[in-house]
Coordinates of C-alpha atoms and ligand atoms in Angstrom, one line a residue:
M255 CA -49.5 5.3 38.6
A256 CA -47.7 8.3 39.1
M257 CA -47.3 10.1 35.7
I258 CA -43.8 10.5 34.3
R259 CA -43.0 14.1 34.6
Q260 CA -40.9 14.0 31.6
P261 CA -38.1 16.8 31.4
R262 CA -39.8 19.2 28.5
D263 CA -37.3 21.7 28.3
L264 CA -33.5 22.8 28.1
A265 CA -32.9 23.9 31.1
T266 CA -34.7 20.8 32.6
S267 CA -32.5 18.7 30.4
I268 CA -29.2 20.0 31.1
R269 CA -30.2 19.9 35.3
Q270 CA -30.7 16.4 34.1
A271 CA -27.6 15.9 32.9
V272 CA -25.8 17.5 35.8
D273 CA -28.2 15.1 38.2
R274 CA -26.9 12.0 36.7
K275 CA -23.1 13.2 36.8
A276 CA -23.2 14.3 40.6
V277 CA -24.9 10.9 41.6
L278 CA -22.3 9.0 39.4
F279 CA -19.8 11.2 41.5
S280 CA -21.3 11.3 44.7
H281 CA -21.3 7.4 44.5
F282 CA -17.8 7.2 43.7
L283 CA -17.1 9.4 46.9
F284 CA -19.2 6.9 48.6
A285 CA -17.5 3.5 47.7
I286 CA -14.0 5.5 47.8
T287 CA -15.1 6.5 51.3
A288 CA -16.0 2.8 52.3
C289 CA -12.8 1.5 50.3
V290 CA -10.4 3.8 52.5
H291 CA -12.3 3.2 55.8
T292 CA -11.4 -0.3 55.1
A293 CA -8.0 0.1 54.3
L294 CA -7.3 2.1 57.1
D295 CA -8.7 -0.2 59.9
P296 CA -8.3 -3.6 58.7
T297 CA -9.7 -5.3 61.2
S298 CA -12.9 -3.5 61.2
L299 CA -13.6 -5.1 57.9
N300 CA -16.9 -7.3 59.3
Y301 CA -19.7 -7.8 57.4
E302 CA -21.0 -4.3 57.6
I303 CA -18.0 -2.7 56.1
A304 CA -18.6 -5.2 53.4
G305 CA -21.8 -4.3 53.2
V306 CA -21.6 -1.0 53.0
I307 CA -19.1 -1.5 50.3
I308 CA -21.1 -4.2 48.1
L309 CA -23.7 -1.6 48.7
C310 CA -22.0 1.6 47.1
S311 CA -20.7 -1.0 44.2
I312 CA -24.0 -1.8 43.3
F313 CA -25.4 2.3 43.5
L314 CA -21.7 3.5 41.8
I315 CA -22.5 0.3 38.6
L316 CA -26.4 1.5 38.7
A317 CA -25.2 5.2 38.1
L318 CA -22.8 4.5 35.8
F319 CA -25.3 2.5 33.9
R320 CA -27.4 5.5 33.9
S321 CA -25.0 7.9 33.6
F322 CA -23.9 6.4 30.3
D323 CA -27.1 5.0 29.4
L324 CA -26.0 1.5 29.2
A325 CA -29.2 -0.3 29.7
S326 CA -31.2 2.4 28.2
L327 CA -32.0 3.3 31.7
N328 CA -33.0 6.8 31.5
N329 CA -35.9 6.5 28.9
H330 CA -37.2 4.6 31.9
P331 CA -36.5 6.0 35.0
R332 CA -39.2 4.3 37.1
R333 CA -37.4 1.0 36.5
Y334 CA -33.7 2.5 37.4
L335 CA -35.5 4.3 40.7
T336 CA -37.8 1.0 42.0
A337 CA -34.5 -0.7 41.8
Y338 CA -32.5 2.2 43.4
I339 CA -35.4 2.2 46.2
I340 CA -35.0 -1.6 46.6
I341 CA -31.1 -1.8 46.7
A342 CA -31.3 1.1 49.3
F343 CA -34.1 -1.1 51.5
L344 CA -32.3 -3.9 51.4
G345 CA -28.1 -2.7 51.6
L346 CA -29.3 -0.1 54.5
A347 CA -32.1 -2.4 56.3
F348 CA -29.6 -5.4 56.6
F349 CA -26.3 -4.7 55.6
T350 CA -25.0 -1.8 57.2
D351 CA -24.6 -0.2 60.4
P352 CA -28.1 0.9 61.9
V353 CA -27.1 4.6 61.5
T354 CA -24.4 4.7 59.0
P355 CA -23.1 8.2 57.0
Y356 CA -24.7 5.8 54.0
D357 CA -28.1 6.3 54.7
F358 CA -27.5 9.9 52.9
L359 CA -28.5 7.8 49.8
W360 CA -31.6 8.3 50.6
F361 CA -31.1 12.0 49.6
I362 CA -30.0 10.8 46.3
I363 CA -33.2 8.7 45.8
I364 CA -35.4 11.7 47.0
Y365 CA -33.7 14.2 44.6
L366 CA -34.0 11.7 41.4
M367 CA -37.9 10.8 42.9
N368 CA -38.5 14.8 43.1
L369 CA -36.9 15.5 39.9
Y370 CA -39.2 12.1 37.9
Y371 CA -42.2 12.0 39.9
G372 CA -42.6 15.5 42.2
A373 CA -43.9 15.6 45.7
R374 CA -45.5 12.1 45.2
G375 CA -41.9 10.7 44.2
V376 CA -40.7 12.2 47.5
W377 CA -43.5 11.0 50.0
I378 CA -42.8 7.1 48.5
T379 CA -39.0 7.7 48.9
V380 CA -40.1 8.7 52.6
A381 CA -42.2 5.9 52.6
A382 CA -39.5 3.3 51.5
Y383 CA -37.4 4.9 54.3
G384 CA -39.9 4.4 56.9
L385 CA -39.9 0.8 56.1
T386 CA -36.5 0.9 56.0
S387 CA -36.0 2.0 59.8
L388 CA -38.6 0.0 60.4
A389 CA -37.0 -3.2 58.7
K390 CA -33.7 -2.0 61.3
L391 CA -35.9 -2.2 64.0
A392 CA -36.9 -5.2 63.5
F393 CA -33.9 -6.9 62.2
M394 CA -32.1 -5.3 65.8
T395 CA -34.8 -7.2 67.7
Y396 CA -34.3 -10.3 66.4
M397 CA -30.7 -10.1 66.3
E398 CA -31.0 -9.2 70.3
Y399 CA -29.4 -5.9 69.7
V400 CA -30.2 -4.2 73.1
D401 CA -28.1 -0.8 72.7
Y402 CA -31.3 1.4 72.7
S403 CA -29.6 4.3 71.7
E404 CA -29.4 2.9 68.3
Q405 CA -32.9 2.2 67.9
L406 CA -33.4 5.9 69.0
Y407 CA -31.2 7.3 66.1
I408 CA -33.1 5.4 63.9
V409 CA -36.5 6.4 64.8
A410 CA -35.4 10.1 65.4
G411 CA -33.7 9.8 61.8
F412 CA -36.5 9.3 60.3
F413 CA -38.4 12.2 61.4
I414 CA -35.0 14.2 60.8
F415 CA -35.4 12.9 57.1
T416 CA -39.2 13.5 57.0
S417 CA -38.7 17.1 57.5
I418 CA -36.2 17.5 55.4
A419 CA -38.3 15.7 52.8
S420 CA -40.9 17.8 53.4
F421 CA -38.6 20.8 53.3
F422 CA -37.7 19.7 49.6
V423 CA -41.4 19.1 48.7
N424 CA -42.1 23.0 50.0
V425 CA -39.0 24.4 48.2
Q426 CA -40.3 22.9 44.8
K427 CA -43.7 24.2 45.0
V428 CA -42.9 27.9 45.2
F429 CA -40.1 26.8 42.2
D430 CA -43.1 25.2 40.6
W431 CA -45.7 28.1 41.8
D432 CA -43.1 30.3 39.8
R433 CA -42.4 28.5 36.5
L434 CA -46.1 28.4 36.5
Q435 CA -46.1 32.2 37.0
L436 CA -43.5 32.4 34.4
R437 CA -45.5 29.9 32.1
K438 CA -48.4 32.4 32.3
T439 CA -46.5 35.5 31.6
S440 CA -45.0 34.1 28.7
Q441 CA -48.2 33.0 27.1
I442 CA -49.8 36.6 27.7
A443 CA -46.4 37.5 26.2
L444 CA -47.3 35.2 23.6
V445 CA -50.6 36.3 23.1
E446 CA -49.7 39.9 23.1
Q447 CA -47.1 39.0 20.5
K448 CA -49.4 37.3 17.9
R449 CA -52.2 39.6 18.2
L450 CA -49.9 42.5 17.2
L451 CA -48.3 40.4 14.6
A452 CA -51.8 39.8 13.4
L453 CA -52.6 43.6 13.5
I454 CA -49.4 45.0 11.4
N455 CA -50.2 41.9 8.9
S456 CA -53.7 43.5 8.2
M457 CA -52.2 46.9 7.4
T458 CA -52.1 47.1 3.6
E459 CA -48.7 49.5 4.2
S460 CA -45.8 47.5 4.5
V461 CA -44.5 47.9 8.0
L462 CA -40.9 47.0 9.0
V463 CA -38.5 47.4 12.0
L464 CA -35.0 47.6 10.9
D465 CA -32.0 48.2 13.4
N466 CA -29.8 50.7 13.2
S467 CA -27.6 49.3 10.6
G468 CA -30.7 48.7 8.2
V469 CA -30.8 45.0 8.8
V470 CA -34.5 43.8 8.9
R471 CA -36.1 42.6 12.3
L472 CA -39.6 42.6 11.9
Y473 CA -41.9 42.9 8.5
N474 CA -45.2 42.3 7.8
A475 CA -47.1 40.6 4.6
A476 CA -47.5 43.9 2.9
T477 CA -43.7 44.1 2.5
L478 CA -43.4 41.5 0.6
A479 CA -46.4 42.3 -1.7
L480 CA -44.2 45.9 -2.4
L481 CA -40.6 44.2 -2.6
D482 CA -42.0 41.4 -4.4
T483 CA -40.6 38.9 -3.0
N484 CA -41.0 35.1 -1.3
R485 CA -38.3 35.0 0.7
D486 CA -37.8 35.7 4.2
L487 CA -36.1 38.9 5.2
N488 CA -35.6 38.4 8.8
N489 CA -31.9 39.2 10.0
Q490 CA -31.2 40.2 6.3
P491 CA -30.1 43.7 4.9
L492 CA -32.6 45.7 3.4
S493 CA -31.2 46.5 1.0
N494 CA -30.8 42.8 -0.3
F495 CA -34.1 43.0 -1.2
A496 CA -35.1 47.0 -1.9
H497 CA -33.3 49.1 -4.1
F498 CA -34.2 52.6 -3.9
E499 CA -33.6 55.9 -5.8
K500 CA -33.8 58.7 -5.7
D501 CA -33.6 61.3 -8.4
A502 CA -32.4 58.3 -10.9
R503 CA -29.8 57.6 -8.7
P504 CA -29.6 54.9 -6.5
L505 CA -29.7 55.3 -2.8
D506 CA -28.5 53.3 -0.1
V507 CA -30.6 52.3 3.0
K508 CA -28.7 53.8 5.4
A509 CA -29.0 57.1 3.7
I510 CA -32.3 57.0 4.2
L511 CA -32.4 57.1 8.0
P512 CA -32.6 59.9 10.2
T513 CA -29.8 60.7 12.0
N514 CA -31.5 62.9 14.7
N515 CA -34.3 61.4 16.9
L516 CA -36.8 62.8 14.7
P517 CA -39.5 60.8 12.6
S518 CA -39.2 62.0 8.5
I519 CA -41.9 61.7 5.7
R520 CA -40.3 61.0 3.0
N521 CA -42.2 61.1 -0.9
D522 CA -39.3 61.6 -3.3
I523 CA -38.1 58.1 -3.0
L524 CA -38.7 55.1 -5.8
L525 CA -38.6 51.7 -5.6
R526 CA -36.8 49.9 -8.5
Y527 CA -37.9 46.4 -9.4
D528 CA -36.2 46.2 -12.7
E529 CA -35.0 48.2 -15.6
S530 CA -38.9 49.3 -16.5
D531 CA -40.7 48.7 -13.7
V532 CA -40.6 51.3 -10.9
A533 CA -42.7 52.3 -8.1
A534 CA -43.3 55.6 -6.3
L535 CA -42.9 55.4 -2.3
S536 CA -44.6 57.4 0.4
M537 CA -42.1 56.2 3.2
T538 CA -42.2 57.5 7.2
I539 CA -39.1 56.3 9.2
T540 CA -39.4 56.6 13.3
P541 CA -36.7 56.0 15.2
I542 CA -37.4 53.9 17.9
R543 CA -36.6 54.7 21.3
T544 CA -36.2 51.9 24.3
A545 CA -36.8 54.6 27.0
F546 CA -39.4 56.8 26.0
G547 CA -38.2 60.6 25.9
S548 CA -34.9 59.3 26.3
D549 CA -32.7 61.2 23.4
V550 CA -29.7 58.7 22.9
A551 CA -31.0 55.1 23.7
E552 CA -33.2 54.3 20.3
A553 CA -32.9 50.9 19.1
G554 CA -33.5 51.2 15.6
Y555 CA -36.2 52.2 12.8
I556 CA -39.7 51.9 12.1
L557 CA -40.5 51.9 8.7
T558 CA -43.8 52.3 6.9
M559 CA -43.7 52.0 2.7
R560 CA -47.0 52.9 0.3
D561 CA -46.9 52.3 -3.1
I562 CA -48.2 55.7 -4.5
T563 CA -47.1 55.5 -8.3
R564 CA -51.1 55.6 -9.3
E565 CA -51.9 59.3 -6.9
K566 CA -48.4 60.8 -8.4
S567 CA -49.5 59.7 -12.1
L568 CA -52.6 61.3 -11.5
E569 CA -50.6 64.5 -10.1
E570 CA -49.0 64.3 -13.2
E571 CA -51.3 63.8 -15.3
R572 CA -53.3 66.7 -13.5
D573 CA -50.6 69.5 -14.1
E574 CA -50.3 68.4 -17.7
F575 CA -54.2 68.9 -18.1
I576 CA -53.6 72.4 -16.5
S577 CA -50.9 73.3 -18.9
V578 CA -52.4 71.8 -21.8
I579 CA -55.5 74.1 -21.2
S580 CA -53.9 77.1 -20.3
H581 CA -51.8 76.7 -23.1
E582 CA -54.6 75.9 -25.8
L583 CA -56.7 78.5 -24.1
R584 CA -54.2 81.0 -24.5
T585 CA -53.8 81.5 -28.3
P586 CA -57.5 81.9 -29.0
V587 CA -57.9 84.5 -26.3
A588 CA -55.6 86.4 -27.4
I589 CA -56.2 86.5 -31.2
T590 CA -60.0 87.3 -30.1
E591 CA -58.9 90.4 -27.9
A592 CA -56.5 91.4 -30.8
N593 CA -59.5 91.4 -33.0
I594 CA -62.2 92.9 -30.9
S595 CA -59.5 95.6 -30.0
N596 CA -58.6 96.1 -33.9
A597 CA -62.8 96.0 -34.6
L598 CA -63.3 98.8 -32.1
F599 CA -60.0 100.6 -33.2
V600 CA -61.9 100.8 -36.8
V601 CA -65.2 101.6 -35.2
E602 CA -63.5 104.7 -33.8
S603 CA -62.1 105.9 -36.8
N604 CA -64.8 105.6 -38.9
K605 CA -63.0 103.4 -41.4
D606 CA -63.5 100.8 -43.6
I607 CA -66.8 98.3 -42.8
S608 CA -65.0 95.3 -44.3
T609 CA -62.1 95.5 -42.1
I610 CA -64.7 95.0 -38.8
Q611 CA -65.8 92.0 -40.5
T612 CA -63.0 90.5 -40.9
S613 CA -61.9 90.8 -37.2
L614 CA -65.0 90.2 -35.7
A615 CA -65.7 86.8 -37.9
A616 CA -62.1 85.7 -37.0
A617 CA -62.8 86.7 -33.1
H618 CA -66.0 84.5 -33.5
E619 CA -64.0 81.6 -34.9
Q620 CA -61.6 81.6 -32.0
A621 CA -64.7 82.3 -29.4
L622 CA -66.0 79.4 -31.3
F623 CA -63.2 77.3 -30.7
L624 CA -63.3 78.4 -27.1
A625 CA -66.8 77.4 -27.2
N626 CA -66.2 73.9 -28.4
M627 CA -63.3 73.5 -26.5
I628 CA -65.4 74.3 -23.0
N629 CA -67.8 71.5 -24.3
D630 CA -65.0 69.0 -24.8
L631 CA -64.0 69.4 -21.2
S632 CA -67.4 69.2 -19.9
T633 CA -68.3 66.1 -21.4
L634 CA -64.6 64.9 -20.7
S635 CA -65.7 66.0 -16.7
R636 CA -69.0 64.4 -16.9
A637 CA -67.1 61.2 -18.7
E638 CA -64.9 60.6 -16.3
R639 CA -67.1 60.9 -13.1
G640 CA -69.1 58.3 -15.1
K641 CA -72.0 60.9 -15.1
L642 CA -72.9 60.5 -19.2
N643 CA -76.3 58.9 -19.3
L644 CA -78.2 57.2 -22.2
T645 CA -81.4 58.1 -23.8
L646 CA -82.3 56.3 -26.0
E647 CA -84.4 57.0 -29.5
E648 CA -84.7 55.7 -32.9
I649 CA -82.6 57.5 -35.1
D650 CA -83.1 57.8 -39.0
V651 CA -79.2 57.4 -40.2
R652 CA -79.4 58.4 -43.4
E653 CA -81.1 61.7 -42.7
L654 CA -78.1 61.9 -39.8
V655 CA -75.9 61.9 -42.8
D656 CA -77.5 64.0 -44.7
E657 CA -77.1 66.7 -41.9
L658 CA -73.4 66.2 -41.0
Y659 CA -73.2 67.1 -44.7
R660 CA -75.2 69.7 -44.6
D661 CA -73.1 71.5 -41.8
Y662 CA -69.3 70.8 -42.9
Q663 CA -70.1 71.1 -46.5
E664 CA -69.6 75.1 -46.6
S665 CA -66.6 74.8 -43.9
I666 CA -64.9 71.5 -46.0
E667 CA -64.9 73.4 -49.4
A668 CA -63.6 76.5 -48.1
K669 CA -60.6 75.5 -47.3
G670 CA -60.3 73.7 -51.0
L671 CA -61.5 70.0 -50.3
Q672 CA -64.6 68.0 -51.2
L673 CA -67.0 66.3 -49.2
V674 CA -68.5 63.4 -50.5
K675 CA -71.3 61.6 -49.3
Q676 CA -71.7 57.7 -49.8
V677 CA -75.0 56.0 -48.9
E678 CA -74.9 52.0 -49.7
N679 CA -77.6 50.6 -50.8
D680 CA -78.2 47.8 -48.3
A681 CA -77.0 50.3 -45.0
P682 CA -80.1 49.9 -42.3
R683 CA -82.5 52.6 -42.4
L684 CA -82.8 53.0 -38.5
L685 CA -80.6 52.8 -35.4
V686 CA -81.9 52.7 -31.2
S687 CA -79.2 54.6 -29.8
N688 CA -78.2 58.1 -28.4
R689 CA -78.4 60.6 -31.3
L690 CA -76.2 63.3 -29.8
Y691 CA -73.8 60.8 -29.1
V692 CA -73.6 59.0 -32.2
K693 CA -73.6 62.8 -33.8
E694 CA -70.9 63.8 -31.7
I695 CA -68.9 60.6 -32.3
L696 CA -68.9 61.2 -36.4
Q697 CA -68.3 65.1 -35.6
N698 CA -65.1 64.4 -34.2
F699 CA -64.2 62.4 -36.7
I700 CA -65.0 64.8 -39.5
T701 CA -63.4 67.8 -38.2
N702 CA -60.5 65.6 -38.0
A703 CA -60.3 64.7 -41.5
Q704 CA -60.5 68.4 -42.1
K705 CA -58.0 69.3 -40.1
Y706 CA -55.2 66.8 -41.0
T707 CA -55.9 66.9 -44.8
K708 CA -54.7 69.8 -47.2
A709 CA -56.2 68.6 -50.3
G710 CA -58.0 66.0 -51.7
T711 CA -61.5 64.5 -51.2
I712 CA -63.2 64.1 -47.5
I713 CA -65.8 61.0 -47.9
L714 CA -68.5 60.7 -45.5
Q715 CA -70.2 56.6 -45.6
L716 CA -72.9 54.8 -44.7
A717 CA -72.5 50.9 -44.6
K718 CA -73.5 47.6 -43.2
S719 CA -71.1 46.0 -41.0
E720 CA -70.4 42.4 -41.0
T721 CA -72.9 41.8 -38.0
G722 CA -75.3 43.8 -39.9
N723 CA -75.0 46.9 -37.3
V724 CA -74.7 50.7 -38.9
R725 CA -71.2 51.5 -39.7
F726 CA -70.4 55.2 -40.6
S727 CA -66.8 55.9 -41.9
V728 CA -65.0 59.0 -42.7
T729 CA -62.2 58.6 -45.0
D730 CA -59.6 61.7 -45.7
T731 CA -56.7 61.9 -48.0
G732 CA -54.9 63.5 -45.2
I733 CA -51.6 63.3 -43.3
G734 CA -52.2 59.8 -42.2
I735 CA -51.3 58.9 -38.7
S736 CA -48.1 56.2 -38.2
T737 CA -48.7 52.3 -37.1
S738 CA -47.3 53.5 -33.7
D739 CA -49.6 56.6 -33.5
Q740 CA -52.7 54.5 -34.5
K741 CA -52.4 52.7 -30.8
K742 CA -52.2 55.9 -28.9
I743 CA -54.5 58.4 -30.6
F744 CA -57.3 57.6 -28.4
N745 CA -55.2 58.5 -25.0
K746 CA -55.7 61.2 -23.1
F747 CA -54.1 64.1 -24.4
Y748 CA -52.2 62.2 -26.9
R749 CA -51.2 64.3 -30.2
S750 CA -49.1 63.1 -32.9
E751 CA -45.2 64.2 -32.7
D752 CA -45.4 64.8 -36.6
Y753 CA -45.0 68.8 -37.6
R754 CA -48.1 69.0 -39.2
T755 CA -50.4 68.1 -36.4
R756 CA -48.5 70.3 -34.2
E757 CA -49.1 73.0 -36.9
T758 CA -52.9 72.8 -35.8
S759 CA -54.4 73.9 -32.8
G760 CA -55.8 70.7 -30.5
T761 CA -56.0 69.2 -27.1
G762 CA -55.3 65.7 -27.6
L763 CA -58.9 65.3 -25.6
G764 CA -61.2 65.0 -29.0
L765 CA -60.4 61.0 -29.8
Y766 CA -60.6 60.3 -26.0
I767 CA -64.2 61.6 -25.6
T768 CA -64.8 60.0 -28.6
K769 CA -63.7 56.5 -26.7
K770 CA -66.0 57.0 -23.8
L771 CA -69.0 58.0 -26.1
M772 CA -68.4 54.4 -27.9
E773 CA -68.1 52.7 -24.9
L774 CA -71.3 54.2 -23.7
I775 CA -72.9 53.3 -26.8
G776 CA -71.2 49.9 -27.1
A777 CA -69.5 50.8 -30.9
K778 CA -66.1 49.6 -32.0
V779 CA -64.0 51.7 -34.1
T780 CA -61.6 50.7 -36.7
V781 CA -58.9 52.8 -37.7
I782 CA -56.9 52.3 -41.2
S783 CA -54.4 54.5 -42.1
E784 CA -51.6 55.4 -43.6
L785 CA -48.7 58.2 -43.6
N786 CA -49.2 60.8 -46.1
K787 CA -52.5 58.9 -47.7
G788 CA -54.9 59.3 -45.4
S789 CA -57.0 57.7 -42.9
T790 CA -60.7 56.1 -42.2
F791 CA -62.3 56.1 -39.3
S792 CA -65.3 53.5 -39.2
V793 CA -67.4 53.3 -36.3
D794 CA -69.9 50.5 -36.1
I795 CA -72.9 50.8 -33.7
P796 CA -75.5 48.2 -32.9
N797 CA -78.8 48.6 -31.8
T798 CA -78.7 49.5 -28.4
N799 CA -81.6 47.3 -25.8
R800 CA -84.5 49.1 -25.1
H801 CA -84.8 47.3 -22.0
R802 CA -81.5 48.2 -21.1
P803 CA -81.9 49.2 -17.3
P804 CA -83.2 53.0 -17.8
E805 CA -81.6 55.6 -15.4
P806 CA -85.1 57.4 -15.1
S807 CA -84.5 59.6 -11.9
K808 CA -81.8 61.7 -14.3
P809 CA -82.5 62.9 -17.2
A810 CA -80.1 62.6 -20.6
T811 CA -77.3 65.0 -20.4
P812 CA -77.4 67.5 -22.7
L813 CA -74.3 67.7 -24.3
Q814 CA -74.2 71.1 -26.5
S815 CA -73.7 70.3 -30.0
P816 CA -71.9 72.7 -31.2
S817 CA -72.5 74.1 -35.0
E818 CA -69.1 73.3 -36.3
G819 CA -68.2 69.9 -34.4
V820 CA -66.1 69.7 -31.5
H821 CA -62.8 71.1 -32.8
Ligands
ADP1153 P1 -56.8 67.0 -31.7 O1 -57.2 66.8 -33.0 O2 -57.3 67.9 -30.8 O3 -55.3 66.7 -31.3 P2 -57.5 64.3 -31.1 O4 -58.0 63.5 -30.1 O5 -58.6 64.7 -31.9 O6 -57.3 65.6 -30.6 O7 -56.6 63.6 -32.4 C1 -55.7 62.9 -31.5 C2 -54.6 62.5 -32.3 O8 -54.7 62.1 -33.7 C3 -54.1 64.3 -33.4 O9 -53.6 64.8 -32.8 C4 -53.6 63.8 -34.7 O10 -52.5 63.1 -34.2 C5 -54.4 62.4 -35.1 N1 -55.1 62.2 -35.8 C6 -57.0 62.1 -35.5 N2 -57.3 62.4 -36.9 C7 -56.4 62.2 -37.6 C8 -56.8 62.3 -38.8 N3 -57.4 62.2 -39.8 N4 -55.5 62.2 -39.7 C9 -54.4 62.5 -39.2 N5 -53.7 62.1 -38.0 C10 -55.4 62.2 -37.4

C-alpha cells in the first residue's frame, strides 16, 4: 500500500485548497461544455453524449463533495481517488466516444494522484488509463466497430498520455530534489542557529541584539539574570525592562546607542532595579552592519553588559584607603619632622637640653605611631590575602593580663586615668591559642579604651565565660558608642562621626584587623556600650584544637608586637 503523502506545510495546504477549486471548476466547465454541445445539436443526443453528460455530472458531484468536504472526503483522499478512477474507467471506456476531449479528465486524476501518492500514484493512473484503453478496444471489437483509425487514436492516446505522465513524474522529481535540498539547507541553518544560541546562552555576559529603535530582537540567559526578570524580551523595547541612569539622571536606551558606526564602550552607566538597588555596568555597543564594510547599511546593535558593581566598590575602597592613609601619615610625619628640626636647631644654638628632650620625645611618639600604623597595614594586607598562619601554644592567661597591665599602666596613668586589673577566681589558667594574636586583640581594645576615655577608669578583666572558655574584658568610662555605630565599628575604615572620635587620630582599621584575628582563633566578641557612659569589649576565646591541620611549610607570621599597642 502506498503511503499517503499528507500535505505537511502551509504551502502544500494552500496548493491543495487551490487544487480542489481547480478540479471543481474544470468539471463544471466540462459539464457546461457537454450541455452546450447537446443544446447546439439536439439531434446528436445519442447515448454517447448522454454518457458524457452523466460522467461530467458524476465528476462534478464528486468534486463538489470533495471541495466542500461534504462526506469528509478530504480526510480520505484514497477513497475519493479510487471512486474517481473507477468512474473514469467505466465512463470513459463504455459511455463516451472512443476518443473524446473528456479524456483530459485523466490529467486531473494524474494531478491529484501525484499530490497524494507521488510517482506511484501517477503510474497507477497510467495503468488505469491503459486498462480503460484496452476496455475501449475490446468494446469496439465487440461492437464490431470497423474504423481502425479510432483504435489507432486510442493506442496513440495511451502513449501520449504515458509520455505526459512520465514528464509529470520527472518534473516532480526535480521539485522534490529542490525541496530536499531546501530542507537540508534549512536544517543546517537551524543547527547553526541552535549552536549560536547555545554559545551566547552559555556566556556570563549579557548579550542583546537591538534594532535601530531599541527593540530587543535576541537576548541570552545572562540578560534575564542581569535585568532581574523572567519575561520574554523579544520584540519589546529594552526600556520596558532596563532603567539606565547616568550621573543620577535617567538615560533613554536610544541615547546610549552610538550615532556613528563605531563600537562604543561605556563604564559610566548604572542599571536601577528599585530605589535602593542599583548596579554599575560595563557596556559595549557595536553597530551591526549587514554589508561588511558598508557605512550605511546597519541593521541594529549588539549590546553586551556586565555587572561591575563589585569592581567599582573595590576601586572606591582602594581610593578611600589611599586617601585615609595619606591623610593619617601626613600629620605624624609633619610633627616628627618639625620636632627633629627643632631639636637640631636647639643643638646648633647650644640651648637648653630639656627642649631637645621634649622635641625628641614628641618625634619618637609620632615615629611610634607610624610604626604601629605600618604594622596595622601589614597585618591587614596579610589578613586580606589569607596569609595569616596559626601557631598554637599554651598561654598562661594570668601572666598575659599581668604583662598587659605592666605595658599600659604608665601611659594610662599619664593621661590621668586609672588602670584596674580584675582576675576572677574561677578564671581558667591556661589557654591553647596563638599568643601573639590574643595579645594584639587585647592591645587594640586597651588602646581604644585609653584613646576614647577622658576621665575615669579602665578595667582589664579575666573571667570564665558561660561556655567555660577564657573571657577577657576591657571596660572604660569613656565617650561610649551609639547603638547604630556599634554595628559598624568592625567595618574597614569605619570611624564614628562623633567629634570626640574625630579629635583623636586613627584609621578605622584597628577593630577590622581585630575581627580578622578573632575569626582566625575562633574568638567571639561582645560590645556593650552607652553614649557618654563607657564601653565594654568582651572576647571569649576557645582552646584551639591542637589537631587542627597545621600548615608546617610556613612558619608563624611574626606579627610585630608594638610596645604600646597598635594605635
Ligand atoms: P580607630 O580607633 O583608628 O578609629 P578602630 O577600628 O580601632 O579605629 O575603631 C573604630 C571606631 O570605633 C573608632 O573610630 C571609634 O569611633 C569606635 N570605638 C572603638 N573603641 C571605642 C571605645 N572604647 N570607646 C568609644 N568608641 C570606640
